[in-house]
Backbone as ProteinMPNN parsed JSONL, in Angstrom:
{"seq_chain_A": "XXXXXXXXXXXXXXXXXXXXXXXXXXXXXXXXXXXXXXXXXXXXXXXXXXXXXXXXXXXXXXXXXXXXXXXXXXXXXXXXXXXXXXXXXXXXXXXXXXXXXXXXXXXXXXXXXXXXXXXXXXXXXXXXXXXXXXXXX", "coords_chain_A": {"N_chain_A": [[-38.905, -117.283, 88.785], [-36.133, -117.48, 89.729], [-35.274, -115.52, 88.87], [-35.797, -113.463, 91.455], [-33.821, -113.721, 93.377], [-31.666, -112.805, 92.375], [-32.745, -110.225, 91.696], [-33.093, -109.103, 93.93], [-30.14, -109.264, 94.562], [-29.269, -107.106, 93.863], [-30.532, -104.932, 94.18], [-29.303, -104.521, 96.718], [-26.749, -104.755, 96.62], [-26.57, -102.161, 95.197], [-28.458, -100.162, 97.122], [-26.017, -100.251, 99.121], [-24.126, -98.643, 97.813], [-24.775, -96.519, 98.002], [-23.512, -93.143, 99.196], [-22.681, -92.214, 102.397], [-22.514, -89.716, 105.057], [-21.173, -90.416, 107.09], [-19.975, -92.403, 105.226], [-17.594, -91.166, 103.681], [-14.991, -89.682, 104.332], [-14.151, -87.134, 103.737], [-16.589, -85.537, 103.88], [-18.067, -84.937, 102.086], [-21.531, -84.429, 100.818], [-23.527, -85.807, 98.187], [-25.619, -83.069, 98.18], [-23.729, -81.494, 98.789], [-21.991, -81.186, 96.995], [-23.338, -80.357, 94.744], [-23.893, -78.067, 95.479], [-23.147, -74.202, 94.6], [-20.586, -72.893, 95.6], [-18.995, -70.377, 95.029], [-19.544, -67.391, 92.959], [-21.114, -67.006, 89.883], [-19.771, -66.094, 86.728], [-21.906, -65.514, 84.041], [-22.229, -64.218, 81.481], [-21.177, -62.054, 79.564], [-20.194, -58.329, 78.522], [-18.24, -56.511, 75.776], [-17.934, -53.049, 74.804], [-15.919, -51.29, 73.538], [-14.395, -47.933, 72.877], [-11.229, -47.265, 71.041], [-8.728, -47.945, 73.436], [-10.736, -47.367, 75.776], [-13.075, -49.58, 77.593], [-15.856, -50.576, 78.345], [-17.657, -52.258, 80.443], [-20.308, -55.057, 80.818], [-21.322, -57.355, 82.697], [-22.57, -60.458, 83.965], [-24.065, -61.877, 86.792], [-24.542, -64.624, 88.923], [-24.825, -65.104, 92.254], [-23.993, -67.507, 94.944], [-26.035, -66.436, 97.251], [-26.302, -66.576, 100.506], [-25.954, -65.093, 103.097], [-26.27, -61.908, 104.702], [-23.187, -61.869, 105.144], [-22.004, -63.092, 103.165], [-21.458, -62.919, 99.646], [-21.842, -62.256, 96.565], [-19.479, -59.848, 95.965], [-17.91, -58.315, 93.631], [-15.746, -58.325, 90.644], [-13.004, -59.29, 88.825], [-10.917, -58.648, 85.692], [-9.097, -60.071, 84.172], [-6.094, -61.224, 81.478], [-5.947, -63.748, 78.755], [-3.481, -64.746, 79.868], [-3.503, -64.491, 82.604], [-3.041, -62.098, 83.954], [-3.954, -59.477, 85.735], [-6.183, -56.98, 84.166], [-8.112, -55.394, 85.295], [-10.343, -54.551, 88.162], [-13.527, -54.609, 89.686], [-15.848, -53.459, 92.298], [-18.437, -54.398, 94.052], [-20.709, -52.681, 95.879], [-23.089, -53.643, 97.527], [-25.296, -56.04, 98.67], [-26.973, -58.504, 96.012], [-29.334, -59.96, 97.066], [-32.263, -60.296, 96.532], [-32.146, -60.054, 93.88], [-31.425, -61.679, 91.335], [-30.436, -64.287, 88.906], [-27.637, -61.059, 88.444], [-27.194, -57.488, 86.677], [-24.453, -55.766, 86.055], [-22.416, -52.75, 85.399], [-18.884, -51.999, 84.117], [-17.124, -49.39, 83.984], [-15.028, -47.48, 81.279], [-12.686, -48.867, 81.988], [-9.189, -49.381, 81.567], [-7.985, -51.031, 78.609], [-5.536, -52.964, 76.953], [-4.097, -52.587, 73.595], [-3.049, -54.635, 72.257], [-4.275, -56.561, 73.751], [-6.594, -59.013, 73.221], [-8.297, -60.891, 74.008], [-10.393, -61.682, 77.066], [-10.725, -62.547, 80.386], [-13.217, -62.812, 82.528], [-13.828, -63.24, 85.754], [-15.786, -63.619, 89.02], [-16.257, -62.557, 92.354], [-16.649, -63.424, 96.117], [-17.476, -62.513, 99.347], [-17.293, -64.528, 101.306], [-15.756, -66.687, 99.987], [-13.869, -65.412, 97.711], [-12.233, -64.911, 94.699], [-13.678, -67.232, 91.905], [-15.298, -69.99, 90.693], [-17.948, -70.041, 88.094], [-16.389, -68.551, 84.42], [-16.405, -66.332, 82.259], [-14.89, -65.792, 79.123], [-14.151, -63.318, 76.904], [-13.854, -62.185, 73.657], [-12.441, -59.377, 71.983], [-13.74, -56.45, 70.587], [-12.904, -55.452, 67.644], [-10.215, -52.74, 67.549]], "CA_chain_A": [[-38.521, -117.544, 90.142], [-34.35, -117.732, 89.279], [-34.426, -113.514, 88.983], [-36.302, -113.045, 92.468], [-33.075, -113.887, 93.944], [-30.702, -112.086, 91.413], [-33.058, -109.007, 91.925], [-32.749, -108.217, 95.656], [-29.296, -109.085, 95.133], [-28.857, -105.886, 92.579], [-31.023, -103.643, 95.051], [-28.602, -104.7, 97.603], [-26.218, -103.612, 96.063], [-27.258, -100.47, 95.006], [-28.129, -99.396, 98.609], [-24.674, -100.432, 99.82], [-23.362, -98.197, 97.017], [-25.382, -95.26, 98.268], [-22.824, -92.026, 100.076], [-23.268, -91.333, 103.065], [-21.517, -89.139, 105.787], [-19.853, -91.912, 107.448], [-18.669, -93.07, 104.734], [-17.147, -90.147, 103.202], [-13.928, -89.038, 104.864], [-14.242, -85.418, 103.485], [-17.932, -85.106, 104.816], [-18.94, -84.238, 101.221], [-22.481, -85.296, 100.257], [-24.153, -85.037, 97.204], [-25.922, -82.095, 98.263], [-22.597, -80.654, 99.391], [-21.169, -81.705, 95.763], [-24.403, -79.932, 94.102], [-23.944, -76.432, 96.106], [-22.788, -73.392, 94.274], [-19.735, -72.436, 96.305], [-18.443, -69.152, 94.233], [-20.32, -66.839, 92.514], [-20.718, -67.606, 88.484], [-19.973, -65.025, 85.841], [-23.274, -65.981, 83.118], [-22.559, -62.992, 80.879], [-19.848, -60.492, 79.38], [-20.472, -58.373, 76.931], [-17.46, -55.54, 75.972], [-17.672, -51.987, 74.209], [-14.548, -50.434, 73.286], [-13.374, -47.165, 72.167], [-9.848, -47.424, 71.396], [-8.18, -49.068, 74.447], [-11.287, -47.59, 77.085], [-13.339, -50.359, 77.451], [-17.559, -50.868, 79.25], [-17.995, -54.123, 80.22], [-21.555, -55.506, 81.196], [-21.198, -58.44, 83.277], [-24.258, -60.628, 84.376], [-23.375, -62.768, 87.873], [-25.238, -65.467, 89.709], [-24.661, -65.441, 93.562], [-24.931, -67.76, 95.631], [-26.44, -65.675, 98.531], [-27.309, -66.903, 101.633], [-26.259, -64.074, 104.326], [-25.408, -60.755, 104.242], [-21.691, -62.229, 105.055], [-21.522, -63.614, 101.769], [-22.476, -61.983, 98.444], [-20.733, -61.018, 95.251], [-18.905, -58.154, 95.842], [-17.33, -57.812, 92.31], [-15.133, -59.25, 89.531], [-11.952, -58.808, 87.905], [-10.83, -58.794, 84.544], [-7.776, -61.286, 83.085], [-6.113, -61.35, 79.911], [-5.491, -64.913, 79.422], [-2.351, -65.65, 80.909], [-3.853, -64.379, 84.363], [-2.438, -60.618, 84.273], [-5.343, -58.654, 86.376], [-6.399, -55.515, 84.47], [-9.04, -54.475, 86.871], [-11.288, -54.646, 89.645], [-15.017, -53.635, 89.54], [-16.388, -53.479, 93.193], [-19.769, -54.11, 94.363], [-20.864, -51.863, 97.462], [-23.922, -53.963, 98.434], [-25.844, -57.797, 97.935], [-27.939, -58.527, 95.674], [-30.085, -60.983, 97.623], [-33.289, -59.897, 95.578], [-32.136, -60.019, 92.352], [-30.41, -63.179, 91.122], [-28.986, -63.247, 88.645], [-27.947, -59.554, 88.036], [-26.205, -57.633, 86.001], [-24.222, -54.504, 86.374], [-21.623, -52.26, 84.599], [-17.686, -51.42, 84.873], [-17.186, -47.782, 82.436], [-13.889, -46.696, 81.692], [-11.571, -49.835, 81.774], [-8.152, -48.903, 80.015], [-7.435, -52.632, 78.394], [-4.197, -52.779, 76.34], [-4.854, -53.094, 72.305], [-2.335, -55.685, 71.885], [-5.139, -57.186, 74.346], [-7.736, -59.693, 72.267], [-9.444, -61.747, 74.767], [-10.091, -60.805, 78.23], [-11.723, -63.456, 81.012], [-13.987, -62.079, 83.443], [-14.037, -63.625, 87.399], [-16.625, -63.078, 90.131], [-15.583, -63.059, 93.825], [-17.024, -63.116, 96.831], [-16.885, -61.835, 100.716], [-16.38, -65.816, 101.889], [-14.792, -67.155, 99.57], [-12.966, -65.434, 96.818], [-12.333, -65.511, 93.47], [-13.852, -68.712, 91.787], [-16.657, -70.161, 90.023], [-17.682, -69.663, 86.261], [-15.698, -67.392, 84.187], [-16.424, -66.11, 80.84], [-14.023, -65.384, 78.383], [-14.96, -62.467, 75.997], [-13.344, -61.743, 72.55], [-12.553, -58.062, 72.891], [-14.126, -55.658, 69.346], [-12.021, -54.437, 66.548], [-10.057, -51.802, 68.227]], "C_chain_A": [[-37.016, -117.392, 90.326], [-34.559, -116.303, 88.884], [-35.292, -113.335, 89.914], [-34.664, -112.571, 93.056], [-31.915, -112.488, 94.088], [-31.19, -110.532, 91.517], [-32.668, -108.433, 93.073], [-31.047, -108.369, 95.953], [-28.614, -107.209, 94.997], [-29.09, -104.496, 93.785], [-30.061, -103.667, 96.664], [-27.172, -103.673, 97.976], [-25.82, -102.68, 95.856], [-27.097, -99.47, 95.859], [-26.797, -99.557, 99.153], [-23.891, -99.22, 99.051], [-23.135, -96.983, 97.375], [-24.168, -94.579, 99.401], [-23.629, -91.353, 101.286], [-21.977, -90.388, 103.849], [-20.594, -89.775, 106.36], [-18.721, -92.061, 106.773], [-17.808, -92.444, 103.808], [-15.989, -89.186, 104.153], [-13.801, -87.578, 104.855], [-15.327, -85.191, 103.989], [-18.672, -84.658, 103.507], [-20.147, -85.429, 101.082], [-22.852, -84.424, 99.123], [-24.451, -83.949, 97.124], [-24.68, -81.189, 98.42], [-22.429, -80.314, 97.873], [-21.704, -80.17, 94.935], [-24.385, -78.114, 94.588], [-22.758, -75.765, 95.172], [-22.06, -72.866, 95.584], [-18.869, -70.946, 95.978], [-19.489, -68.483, 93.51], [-19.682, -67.145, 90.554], [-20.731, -66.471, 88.155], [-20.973, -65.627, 84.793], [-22.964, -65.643, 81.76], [-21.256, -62.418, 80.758], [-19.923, -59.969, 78.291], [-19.016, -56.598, 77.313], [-17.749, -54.76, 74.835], [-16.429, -51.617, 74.662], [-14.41, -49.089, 72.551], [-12.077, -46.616, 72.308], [-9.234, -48.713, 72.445], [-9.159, -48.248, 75.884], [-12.127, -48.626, 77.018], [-14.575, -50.293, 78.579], [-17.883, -52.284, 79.179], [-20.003, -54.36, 81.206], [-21.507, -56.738, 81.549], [-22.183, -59.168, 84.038], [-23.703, -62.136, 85.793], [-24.378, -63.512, 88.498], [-24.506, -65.479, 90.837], [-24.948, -66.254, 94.264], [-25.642, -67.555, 97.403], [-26.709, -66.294, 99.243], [-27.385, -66.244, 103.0], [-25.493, -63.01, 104.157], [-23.821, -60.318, 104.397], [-21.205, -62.116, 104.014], [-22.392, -63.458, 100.63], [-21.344, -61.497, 97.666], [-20.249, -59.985, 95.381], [-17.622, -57.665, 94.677], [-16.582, -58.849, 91.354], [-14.043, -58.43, 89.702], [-11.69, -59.47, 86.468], [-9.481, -58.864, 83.978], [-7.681, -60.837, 81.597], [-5.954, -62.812, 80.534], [-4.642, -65.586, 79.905], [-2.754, -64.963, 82.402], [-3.594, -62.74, 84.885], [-3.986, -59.85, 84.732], [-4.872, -57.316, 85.677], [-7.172, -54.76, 85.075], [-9.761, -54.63, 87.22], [-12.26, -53.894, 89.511], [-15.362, -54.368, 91.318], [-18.019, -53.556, 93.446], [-19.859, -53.925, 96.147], [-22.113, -52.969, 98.105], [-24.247, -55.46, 98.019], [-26.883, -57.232, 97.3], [-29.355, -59.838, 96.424], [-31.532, -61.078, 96.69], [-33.094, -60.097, 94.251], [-30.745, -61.003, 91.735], [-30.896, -64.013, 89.619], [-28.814, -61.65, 88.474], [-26.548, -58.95, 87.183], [-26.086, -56.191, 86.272], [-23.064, -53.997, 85.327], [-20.331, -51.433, 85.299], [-17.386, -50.495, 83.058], [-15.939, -47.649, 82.554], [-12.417, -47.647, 82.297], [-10.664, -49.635, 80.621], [-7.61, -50.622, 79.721], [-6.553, -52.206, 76.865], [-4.436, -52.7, 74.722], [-4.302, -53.766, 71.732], [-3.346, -57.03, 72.842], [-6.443, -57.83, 73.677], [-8.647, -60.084, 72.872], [-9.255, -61.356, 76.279], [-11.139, -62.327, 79.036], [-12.229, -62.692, 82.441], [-14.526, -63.038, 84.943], [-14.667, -63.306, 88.546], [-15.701, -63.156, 91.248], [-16.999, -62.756, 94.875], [-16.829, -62.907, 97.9], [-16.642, -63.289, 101.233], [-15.733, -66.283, 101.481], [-13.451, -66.447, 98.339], [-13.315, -65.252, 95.55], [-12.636, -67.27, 93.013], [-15.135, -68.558, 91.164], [-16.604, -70.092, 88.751], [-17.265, -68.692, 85.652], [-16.371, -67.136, 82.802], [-15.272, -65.201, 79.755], [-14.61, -64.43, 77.077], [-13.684, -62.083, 74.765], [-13.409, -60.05, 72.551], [-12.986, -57.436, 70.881], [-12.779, -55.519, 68.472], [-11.635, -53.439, 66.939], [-9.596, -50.422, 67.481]], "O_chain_A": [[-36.779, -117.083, 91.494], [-33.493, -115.923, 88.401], [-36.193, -112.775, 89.29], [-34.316, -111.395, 93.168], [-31.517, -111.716, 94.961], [-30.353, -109.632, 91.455], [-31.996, -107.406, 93.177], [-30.511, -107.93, 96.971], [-27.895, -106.486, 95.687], [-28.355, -103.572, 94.132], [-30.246, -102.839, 97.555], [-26.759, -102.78, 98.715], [-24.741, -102.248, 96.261], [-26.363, -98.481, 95.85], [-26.533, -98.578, 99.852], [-22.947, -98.766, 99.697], [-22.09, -96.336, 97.303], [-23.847, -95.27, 100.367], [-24.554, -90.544, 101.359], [-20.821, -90.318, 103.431], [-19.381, -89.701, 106.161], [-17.512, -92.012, 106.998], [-17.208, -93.208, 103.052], [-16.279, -88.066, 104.573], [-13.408, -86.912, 105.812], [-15.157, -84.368, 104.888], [-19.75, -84.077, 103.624], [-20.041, -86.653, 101.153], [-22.735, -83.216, 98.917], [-23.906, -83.323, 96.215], [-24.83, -80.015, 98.082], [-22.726, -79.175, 97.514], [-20.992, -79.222, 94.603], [-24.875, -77.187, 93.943], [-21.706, -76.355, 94.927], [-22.724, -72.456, 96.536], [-18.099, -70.535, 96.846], [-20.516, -69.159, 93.447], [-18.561, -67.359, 90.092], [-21.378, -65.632, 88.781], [-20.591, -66.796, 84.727], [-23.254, -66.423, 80.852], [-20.412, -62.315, 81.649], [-19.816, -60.557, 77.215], [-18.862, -55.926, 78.333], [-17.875, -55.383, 73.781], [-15.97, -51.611, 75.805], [-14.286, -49.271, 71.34], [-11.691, -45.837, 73.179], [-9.269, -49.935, 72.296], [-8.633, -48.348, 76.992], [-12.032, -48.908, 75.824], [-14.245, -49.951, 79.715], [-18.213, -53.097, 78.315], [-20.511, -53.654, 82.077], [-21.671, -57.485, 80.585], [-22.748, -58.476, 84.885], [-23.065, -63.146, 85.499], [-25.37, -62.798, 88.643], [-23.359, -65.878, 90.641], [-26.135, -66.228, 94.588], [-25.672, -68.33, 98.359], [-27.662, -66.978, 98.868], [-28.244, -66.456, 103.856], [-24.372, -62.983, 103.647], [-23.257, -59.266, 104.096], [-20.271, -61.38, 103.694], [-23.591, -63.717, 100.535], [-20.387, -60.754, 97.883], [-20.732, -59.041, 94.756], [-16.693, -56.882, 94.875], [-16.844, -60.052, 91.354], [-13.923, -57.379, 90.33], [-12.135, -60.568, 86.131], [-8.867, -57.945, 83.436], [-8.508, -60.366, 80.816], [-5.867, -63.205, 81.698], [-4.755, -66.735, 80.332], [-1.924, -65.136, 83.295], [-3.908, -62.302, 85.991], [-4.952, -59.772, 83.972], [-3.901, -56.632, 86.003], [-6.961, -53.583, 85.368], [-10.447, -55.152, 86.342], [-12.151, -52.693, 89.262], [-15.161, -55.559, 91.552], [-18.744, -52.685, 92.963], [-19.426, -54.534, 97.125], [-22.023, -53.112, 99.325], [-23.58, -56.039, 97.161], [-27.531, -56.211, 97.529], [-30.185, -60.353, 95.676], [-31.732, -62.168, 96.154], [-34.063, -60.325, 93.527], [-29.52, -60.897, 91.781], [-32.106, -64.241, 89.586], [-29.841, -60.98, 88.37], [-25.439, -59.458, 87.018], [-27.013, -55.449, 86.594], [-22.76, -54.779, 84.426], [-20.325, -50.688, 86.279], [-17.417, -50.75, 81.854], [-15.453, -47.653, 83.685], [-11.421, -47.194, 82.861], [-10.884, -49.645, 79.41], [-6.956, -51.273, 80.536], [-6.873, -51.398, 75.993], [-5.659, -52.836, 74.694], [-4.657, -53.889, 70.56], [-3.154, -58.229, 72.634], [-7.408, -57.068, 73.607], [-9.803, -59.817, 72.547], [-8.229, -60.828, 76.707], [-12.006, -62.96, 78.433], [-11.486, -62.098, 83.221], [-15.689, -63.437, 84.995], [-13.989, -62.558, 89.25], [-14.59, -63.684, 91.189], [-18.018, -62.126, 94.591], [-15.61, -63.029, 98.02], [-15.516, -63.332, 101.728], [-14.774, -66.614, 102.178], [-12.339, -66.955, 98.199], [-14.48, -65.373, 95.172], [-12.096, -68.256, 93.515], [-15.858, -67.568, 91.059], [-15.535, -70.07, 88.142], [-17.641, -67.634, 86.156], [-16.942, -68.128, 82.349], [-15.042, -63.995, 79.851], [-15.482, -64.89, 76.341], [-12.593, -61.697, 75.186], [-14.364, -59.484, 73.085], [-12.461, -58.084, 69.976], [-11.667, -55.513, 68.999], [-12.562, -52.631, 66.896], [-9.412, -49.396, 68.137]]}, "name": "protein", "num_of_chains": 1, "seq": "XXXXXXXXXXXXXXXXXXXXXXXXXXXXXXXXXXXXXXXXXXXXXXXXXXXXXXXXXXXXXXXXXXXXXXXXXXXXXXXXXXXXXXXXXXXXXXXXXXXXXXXXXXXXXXXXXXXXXXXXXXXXXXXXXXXXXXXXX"}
């Protein structure tokens, strides 16, 4: 009878604890929190001969109108120096994740590690990156 009390105080509590819009100055909710806002890189895989370089890059979008949609990557060493820009001409809305290919990247051979960045048409660069160890050159 002495934890009836002590219980509903807990669940009290609890619910008081619970986020809502109100009470969230930024307007984020969980669900907000939980949304894929950038497109992820998954995937990077690099062939090299010499200093040209084929990268195979595998991207998760997160699509929801033909506004906004992966339309490519670029490719970092790791202090941030952009060596280049792969474009994508269309969405993939259908095919999620996907993976495509940039041929013919000249990357430096004093160049070891390379990090690979999605973007997209609303927002940008952002999201998960993958960092790839570059072959024996």
């Amino acid at each position: 009878m002495t934890l009836r009390p002590f219980a509903v105080l807990v669940v009290t509590v609890l619910a008081g604890c619970q986020a809502t819009d109100a009470d969230d100055p930024a307007g984020a909710t969980s669900a907000a929190v939980d949304e894929q806002r950038f497109p992820d890189v998954l995937e990077a895989t690099v062939e090299c001969e010499g200093t040209n370089c084929d990268l195979e890059v595998t991207i998760s979008s997160p699509y929801d109108t033909p506004a906004r949609y992966a339309d490519g990557w670029r490719v970092l060493t790791t202090d941030g120096t952009e060596l280049g820009v792969h474009d994508l001409a269309h969405d993939h809305a259908g095919e999620q994740p996907f993976t495509r290919t940039q041929r013919d990247l000249e990357i430096p051979s004093h160049v070891e590690v390379v990090v690979v960045e999605a973007r997209d048409l609303e927002h940008g660069y952002g999201g998960g990156t993958v960092t790839v160890t570059l072959p024996d050159r």
